[in-house]
Amino acid sequence: MKGVVLISGSGSNLQSLIDNANHIGLEIEAVISNKESAYGLERAQQANIPIHTINHQQFSSREEFDQILSQTIDQYQPEIIILAGFMRILTPEFTQKYTGKMFNIHPSLLPKFQGLNTHQRALDAGESEHGVSVHFVTDELDGGPIIAQSRVNVLADDSADSLAKRVLVEEHKLFPEVVHWFTQGRLTLKDSQAFLDGQAL
Ligand code: NHR
Ligand code: GAR
């Protein structure tokens, strides 16, 4: 299945998708970043994947940025759009266009800790468990139907960094697995509900 991956940073989740691409039936047609400095762009180039940078600062509105982003994506006619550490909030016009085929990995056990700085906020809240969620992207920020989660224990001496590292290990396993379900045609979105093999998740 043809896919496009959107990133903003290090791209370690992109790397896990690249490494598992054959096994999960994914062909990454392009990687798009809103930041020129994103290390994930180098990972894409190493893997001979075309890259695009669309600097959001050069647009006067989110709508204009999203229009160019959408045009760039559509050149590749992807069947799946993957947000892998992508850090720009997307407009409803954009998300509605790709409903049911756009996925995000979010570093918390949603619905807990939507938005940013999730690891520090989990520590501050005294959580004993933390983790990662993969969800369908809808216009509700971090609020689309949850598909799968992985958990980690919070340790007494954890910092936001040590916790983030342990969560990332789980991210790198979970995201390719969920993408594989979708490329196999097992995962669908219907009436704002995620289904795997016809069973509501
Ligand atoms: N867009 C929509 N409509 N719905 C979602 O569920 C989205 C989305 C865009 C990105 C990823 C999300 C995350 O997993 C994501 C999900 C960025 C922000 C944010 O506040 C919040 C959530 C997510 C990504 N971004 C700031 C902004 O003004 C910029 C922050 C920065 O550049 O560091 O866009 O956490
Ligand atoms: C990951 O932990 C991902 O879950 C999170 O950013 C990190 C990106 O790492 N995503 C968000 O916070 C989305 N707002 P990576 O670039 O190495 O994959």
XYZ file of N, CA and C and ligand atoms in Angstrom:
656
model
N 0.842 -1.194 0.000
C 0.000 0.000 0.000
C 0.881 1.249 0.000
N 0.521 2.182 -0.870
C 1.282 3.437 -0.939
C 0.954 4.354 0.232
N 2.000 4.892 0.869
C 1.780 5.794 1.993
C 2.684 7.001 1.950
N 2.246 8.046 2.642
C 3.072 9.235 2.843
C 3.204 9.437 4.350
N 4.426 9.753 4.803
C 4.673 9.943 6.230
C 4.996 11.408 6.502
N 4.341 11.980 7.505
C 4.583 13.372 7.905
C 5.365 13.385 9.215
N 6.417 14.182 9.253
C 7.275 14.246 10.442
C 7.588 15.713 10.768
N 8.151 15.907 11.967
C 8.696 17.219 12.326
C 10.066 17.112 12.972
N 10.476 15.894 13.337
C 11.675 15.794 14.169
C 12.576 14.637 13.839
N 12.973 13.950 14.888
C 14.009 12.926 14.808
C 13.652 11.779 13.851
N 12.390 11.438 13.787
C 11.982 10.426 12.813
C 12.298 8.997 13.213
N 12.396 8.732 14.517
C 12.662 7.341 14.909
C 11.458 6.450 14.601
N 10.260 6.995 14.684
C 9.083 6.204 14.273
C 9.076 5.984 12.763
N 9.485 7.000 12.014
C 9.652 6.814 10.567
C 10.628 5.675 10.303
N 11.746 5.658 11.046
C 12.757 4.611 10.850
C 12.161 3.229 11.093
N 11.345 3.108 12.120
C 10.766 1.786 12.396
C 9.802 1.389 11.276
N 9.134 2.360 10.664
C 8.256 2.050 9.522
C 9.087 1.667 8.301
N 10.183 2.383 8.068
C 11.080 2.037 6.952
C 11.616 0.615 7.149
N 12.063 0.324 8.370
C 12.677 -0.981 8.642
C 11.680 -2.130 8.493
N 10.402 -1.840 8.754
C 9.379 -2.885 8.693
C 8.550 -2.841 7.414
N 8.872 -1.917 6.510
C 7.998 -1.639 5.364
C 7.643 -2.894 4.564
N 8.637 -3.686 4.224
C 8.365 -4.895 3.429
C 7.411 -5.827 4.152
N 7.731 -6.064 5.405
C 6.940 -6.993 6.211
C 5.490 -6.533 6.374
N 5.275 -5.221 6.468
C 3.912 -4.729 6.733
C 3.202 -4.264 5.456
N 3.799 -4.496 4.312
C 3.117 -4.170 3.053
C 2.946 -2.686 2.817
N 3.941 -1.910 3.263
C 3.875 -0.454 3.120
C 4.953 0.016 2.157
N 4.551 0.887 1.205
C 5.517 1.521 0.313
C 5.511 3.001 0.637
N 6.567 3.495 1.243
C 6.587 4.920 1.619
C 7.006 5.716 0.385
N 6.055 6.457 -0.163
C 6.269 7.194 -1.415
C 6.969 8.516 -1.172
N 6.754 9.094 0.005
C 7.360 10.392 0.312
C 7.308 10.644 1.808
N 8.275 11.451 2.257
C 8.285 11.932 3.643
C 8.220 13.453 3.579
N 7.299 14.021 4.340
C 7.106 15.473 4.330
C 7.321 16.000 5.740
N 8.128 17.071 5.836
C 8.386 17.690 7.137
C 8.013 19.165 7.081
N 7.530 19.694 8.193
C 7.308 21.141 8.265
C 8.569 21.845 8.767
N 9.602 21.044 9.093
C 10.861 21.636 9.586
C 12.028 21.126 8.751
N 12.790 22.066 8.231
C 13.924 21.716 7.382
C 14.980 20.927 8.139
N 15.094 21.205 9.444
C 16.159 20.596 10.256
C 15.799 19.200 10.763
N 14.642 18.698 10.426
C 14.212 17.407 10.977
C 15.179 16.296 10.563
N 15.713 15.584 11.536
C 16.664 14.514 11.225
C 15.997 13.388 10.428
N 14.695 13.244 10.591
C 13.960 12.223 9.831
C 14.109 12.375 8.328
N 14.369 13.594 7.850
C 14.569 13.802 6.405
C 15.827 13.073 5.936
N 16.854 13.054 6.786
C 18.080 12.317 6.423
C 17.813 10.821 6.408
N 17.012 10.363 7.352
C 16.665 8.932 7.369
C 15.949 8.560 6.069
N 15.043 9.438 5.619
C 14.306 9.159 4.381
C 15.274 9.108 3.206
N 16.175 10.067 3.129
C 17.134 10.095 2.017
C 18.004 8.854 2.003
N 18.420 8.413 3.177
C 19.216 7.176 3.295
C 18.465 5.996 2.696
N 17.147 6.056 2.794
C 16.309 4.952 2.309
C 15.785 5.226 0.894
N 16.343 6.261 0.245
C 15.940 6.627 -1.127
C 14.464 6.989 -1.253
N 13.936 7.631 -0.234
C 12.532 8.071 -0.266
C 12.523 9.575 -0.550
N 11.723 10.029 -1.525
C 11.645 11.468 -1.818
C 11.198 12.266 -0.589
N 11.789 13.435 -0.420
C 11.437 14.275 0.728
C 10.928 15.640 0.266
N 10.087 16.223 1.115
C 9.586 17.580 0.901
C 9.631 18.311 2.229
N 10.066 19.565 2.195
C 9.942 20.410 3.380
C 8.944 21.504 3.051
N 7.963 21.666 3.917
C 7.008 22.765 3.765
C 7.046 23.538 5.076
N 7.732 24.661 5.042
C 7.951 25.442 6.267
C 6.674 26.221 6.618
N 6.070 25.837 7.725
C 4.778 26.454 8.085
C 4.901 27.947 8.346
N 6.133 28.391 8.678
C 6.323 29.816 8.990
C 6.170 30.698 7.757
N 6.237 30.067 6.570
C 6.112 30.861 5.346
C 4.667 31.031 4.884
N 3.730 30.611 5.714
C 2.315 30.743 5.350
C 1.620 31.643 6.365
N 0.648 32.398 5.863
C 0.013 33.355 6.774
C -1.174 32.741 7.517
N -1.571 31.537 7.110
C -2.661 30.887 7.855
C -2.455 29.382 7.825
N -3.114 28.713 8.763
C -3.064 27.244 8.791
C -3.720 26.674 7.539
N -4.763 27.354 7.061
C -5.475 26.874 5.872
C -4.540 26.838 4.662
N -3.732 27.902 4.498
C -2.823 27.944 3.337
C -1.748 26.876 3.431
N -1.208 26.698 4.643
C -0.210 25.642 4.848
C -0.823 24.281 4.510
N -2.009 24.042 5.028
C -2.644 22.744 4.814
C -2.968 22.505 3.341
N -3.276 23.573 2.602
C -3.568 23.402 1.171
C -2.341 22.917 0.411
N -1.199 23.522 0.711
C 0.041 23.109 0.037
C 0.445 21.706 0.491
N 0.261 21.447 1.771
C 0.552 20.110 2.303
C -0.299 19.069 1.567
N -1.559 19.388 1.410
C -2.499 18.469 0.764
C -2.119 18.244 -0.704
N -1.751 19.327 -1.402
C -1.330 19.186 -2.815
C -0.097 18.303 -2.934
N 0.816 18.485 -1.985
C 2.058 17.708 -2.007
C 1.754 16.227 -1.780
N 0.888 15.959 -0.821
C 0.497 14.571 -0.535
C -0.188 13.951 -1.750
N -1.100 14.696 -2.357
C -1.964 14.123 -3.402
C -1.208 13.737 -4.666
N -0.030 14.346 -4.895
C 0.803 13.928 -6.034
C 1.091 12.441 -5.998
N 1.120 11.893 -4.772
C 1.512 10.489 -4.608
C 0.315 9.551 -4.528
N -0.882 10.116 -4.482
C -2.110 9.317 -4.370
C -2.001 8.205 -3.330
N -1.617 8.564 -2.112
C -1.439 7.532 -1.087
C -2.779 6.997 -0.579
N -2.741 5.761 -0.138
C -3.931 5.169 0.497
C -3.850 5.296 2.016
N -2.660 5.686 2.507
C -2.501 5.872 3.954
C -1.594 7.080 4.207
N -1.973 7.884 5.191
C -1.172 9.046 5.598
C -0.830 8.860 7.075
N 0.449 8.914 7.362
C 0.931 8.551 8.693
C 1.596 9.750 9.359
N 1.059 10.175 10.505
C 1.692 11.243 11.284
C 2.644 10.582 12.277
N 3.939 10.792 12.072
C 4.949 10.149 12.903
C 5.784 11.245 13.583
N 5.233 11.801 14.650
C 5.914 12.915 15.313
C 5.726 14.214 14.561
N 4.569 14.345 13.931
C 4.247 15.583 13.199
C 3.631 16.569 14.186
N 4.133 17.799 14.198
C 3.819 18.720 15.296
C 2.942 19.912 14.926
N 2.285 19.894 13.782
C 1.369 20.999 13.440
C -0.078 20.538 13.509
N -0.879 21.317 14.193
C -2.319 21.026 14.254
C -2.916 21.226 12.865
N -3.715 20.271 12.432
C -4.291 20.295 11.080
C -5.725 20.817 11.111
N -6.101 21.550 10.055
C -7.445 22.140 9.984
C -8.494 21.056 9.695
N -9.738 21.312 10.071
C -10.820 20.353 9.779
C -10.944 20.047 8.283
N -10.731 21.035 7.407
C -10.815 20.776 5.959
C -9.821 19.683 5.574
N -8.636 19.775 6.151
C -7.586 18.809 5.843
C -7.941 17.430 6.400
N -8.270 17.381 7.670
C -8.497 16.061 8.288
C -9.707 15.379 7.653
N -10.732 16.159 7.285
C -11.932 15.544 6.708
C -11.643 14.905 5.357
N -10.694 15.511 4.638
C -10.342 14.975 3.328
C -9.731 13.568 3.434
N -9.056 13.306 4.543
C -8.329 12.035 4.681
C -8.905 11.142 5.777
N -10.119 11.418 6.186
C -10.718 10.627 7.272
C -10.731 9.145 6.923
N -10.314 8.340 7.879
C -10.338 6.890 7.688
C -9.054 6.338 7.126
N -8.158 7.239 6.682
C -6.866 6.736 6.200
C -5.675 7.509 6.755
N -5.920 8.280 7.811
C -4.814 9.032 8.428
C -4.688 8.638 9.899
N -3.438 8.340 10.292
C -3.150 7.803 11.622
C -2.112 8.668 12.331
N -2.249 8.741 13.664
C -1.252 9.453 14.475
C -0.809 8.569 15.628
N 0.463 8.705 15.998
C 0.958 8.068 17.215
C 1.166 9.159 18.246
N 0.536 8.956 19.400
C 0.558 9.986 20.439
C 1.135 9.394 21.724
N 2.117 10.073 22.324
C 2.824 9.480 23.457
C 2.106 9.630 24.799
N 0.915 9.087 24.902
C 0.218 8.986 26.199
C -0.865 7.933 26.060
N -1.417 7.547 27.188
C -2.562 6.643 27.180
C -3.814 7.504 27.045
N -4.127 7.853 25.798
C -5.318 8.679 25.551
C -6.549 7.972 26.140
N -7.554 8.710 26.644
C -7.725 10.154 26.534
C -6.923 10.988 27.544
N -6.062 10.340 28.315
C -5.204 11.120 29.211
C -4.163 11.890 28.406
N -3.844 13.081 28.830
C -2.728 13.882 28.312
C -2.740 14.095 26.801
N -3.802 14.674 26.317
C -3.820 15.140 24.933
C -2.861 16.324 24.829
N -2.407 16.633 23.620
C -1.536 17.796 23.422
C -0.080 17.487 23.705
N 0.649 18.476 24.199
C 2.120 18.401 24.239
C 2.655 18.071 25.645
N 3.966 17.814 25.725
C 4.659 17.559 27.006
C 4.015 16.445 27.823
N 3.656 15.381 27.149
C 2.873 14.335 27.808
C 3.652 13.614 28.913
N 4.959 13.427 28.712
C 5.733 12.638 29.686
C 5.861 13.401 31.007
N 6.188 14.681 30.921
C 6.292 15.490 32.141
C 4.940 15.574 32.844
N 3.892 15.711 32.062
C 2.562 15.827 32.671
C 2.151 14.516 33.347
N 2.539 13.384 32.777
C 2.227 12.095 33.415
C 2.983 11.976 34.740
N 4.240 12.424 34.746
C 5.030 12.403 35.990
C 4.410 13.328 37.031
N 4.077 14.532 36.611
C 3.509 15.524 37.543
C 2.193 15.037 38.144
N 1.462 14.241 37.366
C 0.159 13.748 37.845
C 0.321 12.516 38.731
N 1.582 12.040 38.900
C 1.821 10.879 39.750
C 1.291 9.575 39.178
N 1.237 9.484 37.855
C 0.735 8.255 37.220
C 1.680 7.085 37.507
N 1.116 5.903 37.694
C 1.968 4.722 37.854
C 2.175 4.028 36.503
N 1.302 4.323 35.551
C 1.430 3.782 34.192
C 1.338 4.906 33.179
N 2.060 4.717 32.075
C 2.040 5.692 30.993
C 2.168 4.876 29.712
N 2.215 5.541 28.555
C 2.340 4.743 27.348
C 2.062 5.518 26.092
N 1.543 4.827 25.103
C 1.395 5.379 23.762
C 0.089 4.880 23.151
N -0.503 5.747 22.319
C -1.746 5.401 21.630
C -1.589 5.660 20.140
N -2.209 4.805 19.337
C -2.349 5.084 17.906
C -3.841 5.287 17.647
N -4.151 6.380 16.944
C -5.566 6.684 16.698
C -5.775 7.193 15.280
N -7.003 7.059 14.805
C -7.403 7.716 13.564
C -7.392 9.218 13.810
N -6.926 9.995 12.847
C -6.919 11.455 12.980
C -8.265 12.007 12.515
N -8.873 12.775 13.395
C -10.100 13.503 13.048
C -9.854 14.976 13.380
N -10.871 15.815 13.203
C -10.614 17.233 13.495
C -10.505 17.502 14.994
N -10.844 16.533 15.807
C -10.696 16.691 17.252
C -9.259 16.327 17.637
N -8.489 17.294 18.079
C -7.056 17.094 18.323
C -6.811 15.964 19.330
N -6.068 14.945 18.902
C -5.778 13.775 19.747
C -7.056 13.116 20.259
N -8.152 13.344 19.571
C -9.445 12.846 20.035
C -10.090 11.842 19.100
N -9.412 11.481 18.011
C -9.975 10.505 17.075
C -10.025 9.121 17.709
N -10.810 8.214 17.122
C -10.974 6.869 17.673
C -9.641 6.156 17.924
N -9.484 5.638 19.133
C -8.250 4.950 19.527
C -8.253 3.543 18.950
N -7.104 3.147 18.387
C -6.978 1.834 17.761
C -6.234 0.862 18.667
N -5.122 1.321 19.230
C -4.312 0.424 20.063
C -3.444 1.251 20.998
N -3.075 0.632 22.134
C -2.202 1.297 23.107
C -1.175 0.299 23.621
N -0.009 0.811 24.033
C 0.958 0.002 24.779
C 1.280 0.742 26.066
N 1.484 -0.007 27.130
C 1.715 0.589 28.442
C 3.136 0.379 28.921
N 3.633 1.308 29.714
C 4.896 1.108 30.438
C 4.646 1.520 31.887
N 5.404 0.908 32.805
C 5.335 1.344 34.194
C 6.150 2.609 34.365
N 5.663 3.512 35.198
C 6.457 4.692 35.562
C 7.317 4.298 36.757
N 8.621 4.548 36.659
C 9.542 4.156 37.725
C 9.789 5.336 38.675
N 10.167 5.012 39.893
C 10.304 6.039 40.940
C 11.300 7.128 40.542
N 12.363 6.727 39.839
C 13.402 7.722 39.508
C 13.292 8.220 38.063
N 12.134 8.042 37.428
C 11.980 8.477 36.039
C 12.051 10.000 35.898
N 12.717 10.442 34.842
C 12.615 11.833 34.371
C 11.742 11.783 33.108
N 11.339 12.943 32.617
C 10.561 12.960 31.377
C 11.352 12.270 30.270
N 12.672 12.466 30.257
C 13.510 11.862 29.210
C 13.583 10.348 29.318
N 13.790 9.849 30.527
C 13.918 8.388 30.677
C 12.582 7.725 30.356
N 11.499 8.378 30.756
C 10.171 7.843 30.472
C 9.901 7.862 28.962
N 10.243 8.977 28.317
C 10.039 9.106 26.864
C 10.784 8.000 26.128
N 12.005 7.699 26.582
C 12.801 6.658 25.914
C 12.122 5.308 26.000
N 11.581 4.984 27.189
C 10.915 3.690 27.353
C 9.627 3.634 26.544
N 8.927 4.753 26.472
C 7.695 4.786 25.661
C 8.043 4.619 24.176
N 9.140 5.254 23.744
C 9.538 5.164 22.324
C 9.783 3.721 21.888
N 10.360 2.924 22.770
C 10.592 1.508 22.438
C 9.259 0.852 22.082
N 8.226 1.167 22.843
C 6.891 0.612 22.573
C 6.311 1.199 21.284
N 6.537 2.492 21.053
C 6.032 3.139 19.831
C 6.540 2.415 18.594
N 7.837 2.077 18.636
C 8.466 1.491 17.449
C 7.921 0.110 17.131
N 7.327 -0.562 18.125
C 6.681 -1.849 17.867
C 5.218 -1.650 17.468
N 4.540 -0.746 18.168
C 3.085 -0.611 17.997
C 2.701 -0.017 16.644
N 3.425 1.006 16.198
C 2.980 1.730 14.998
C 3.020 0.835 13.754
N 4.143 0.103 13.521
C 4.139 -0.787 12.354
C 3.035 -1.845 12.433
N 2.741 -2.322 13.620
C 1.709 -3.345 13.761
C 0.340 -2.793 13.341
N 0.016 -1.587 13.793
C -1.272 -0.989 13.439
C -1.331 -0.700 11.931
N -0.228 -0.181 11.393
C -0.194 0.097 9.944
C -0.403 -1.201 9.168
N 0.173 -2.285 9.662
C 0.014 -3.589 9.001
C -1.460 -4.002 8.977
N -2.161 -3.805 10.095
C -3.605 -4.131 10.118
C -4.313 -3.389 8.993
N -3.930 -2.116 8.815
C -4.620 -1.307 7.803
C -4.261 -1.754 6.393
N -2.997 -2.053 6.145
C -2.603 -2.482 4.789
C -3.236 -3.832 4.447
N -3.549 -4.609 5.461
C -4.216 -5.904 5.235
C -5.719 -5.757 5.067
N -6.215 -4.525 5.212
C -7.660 -4.299 5.065
C -8.465 -4.731 6.274
N -7.790 -4.892 7.418
C -8.494 -5.381 8.618
C -9.027 -4.253 9.489
N -8.526 -3.029 9.242
C -8.819 -1.905 10.139
C -9.644 -0.871 9.386
N -10.790 -0.492 9.949
C -11.640 0.500 9.282
C -12.202 1.480 10.306
N -12.656 2.611 9.768
C -13.318 3.627 10.583
C -14.736 3.759 10.041
N -15.715 3.591 10.938
C -17.110 3.702 10.501
C -17.912 4.394 11.590
N -18.631 5.446 11.208
C -19.439 6.200 12.181
C -18.637 6.548 13.434
N -17.416 7.094 13.212
C -16.559 7.546 14.324
C -16.142 6.417 15.270
N -16.088 5.209 14.744
C -15.686 4.073 15.573
C -14.666 3.245 14.781
N -13.594 2.813 15.462
C -12.576 1.981 14.818
C -12.976 0.510 14.921
N -12.769 -0.218 13.828
C -13.073 -1.661 13.797
C -11.841 -2.436 13.343
N -11.554 -3.554 14.015
C -10.521 -4.487 13.572
C -11.200 -5.829 13.313
N -11.068 -6.340 12.103
C -11.727 -7.595 11.715
C -13.226 -7.545 12.011
N -13.819 -6.365 11.794
C -15.260 -6.228 11.985
C -15.701 -6.038 13.431
N -14.750 -6.112 14.365
C -15.066 -5.947 15.797
C -14.733 -4.530 16.240
N -15.654 -3.881 16.932
C -15.394 -2.530 17.439
C -14.234 -2.563 18.435
N -13.328 -1.605 18.298
C -12.165 -1.566 19.208
C -12.482 -0.720 20.450
N -4.557 17.599 13.770
C -5.806 17.238 14.000
N -6.757 17.953 13.408
N -6.163 16.196 14.782
C -5.210 15.490 15.395
O -5.572 14.474 16.170
C -3.848 15.822 15.230
C -3.550 16.915 14.390
C -2.237 17.321 14.197
C -1.211 16.700 14.860
C -0.385 15.089 16.556
C -0.550 15.607 18.001
C 0.128 14.694 19.026
O 0.177 13.478 18.854
C -1.492 15.640 15.731
C -2.803 15.185 15.905
C 0.873 19.090 17.647
C 0.196 19.791 18.616
C 0.436 21.268 18.807
O -0.034 21.855 19.764
C -0.728 19.107 19.396
C -0.958 17.766 19.172
C -0.264 17.065 18.183
C 0.654 17.747 17.434
N 1.168 21.929 17.852
C 1.487 23.342 17.869
C 0.666 24.086 16.801
O 0.460 25.297 17.002
C 2.937 23.582 17.534
C 3.858 22.930 18.516
C 5.321 22.874 18.041
O 5.622 23.201 16.881
O 6.143 22.446 18.860
O 0.292 23.512 15.766
O 0.555 15.195 20.096
C 7.208 10.411 19.466
O 7.284 10.121 20.832
C 5.777 10.673 19.062
O 4.866 9.858 19.729
C 5.614 12.084 19.523
O 6.833 12.728 19.223
C 7.880 11.757 19.171
C 8.489 11.782 17.802
O 9.633 11.002 17.784
N 4.547 12.739 18.826
C 4.012 13.838 19.241
O 4.285 14.351 20.320
C 3.031 14.433 18.289
N 2.664 15.711 18.747
P 10.277 10.570 16.398
O 10.383 11.813 15.549
O 11.615 10.045 16.787
O 9.400 9.524 15.798
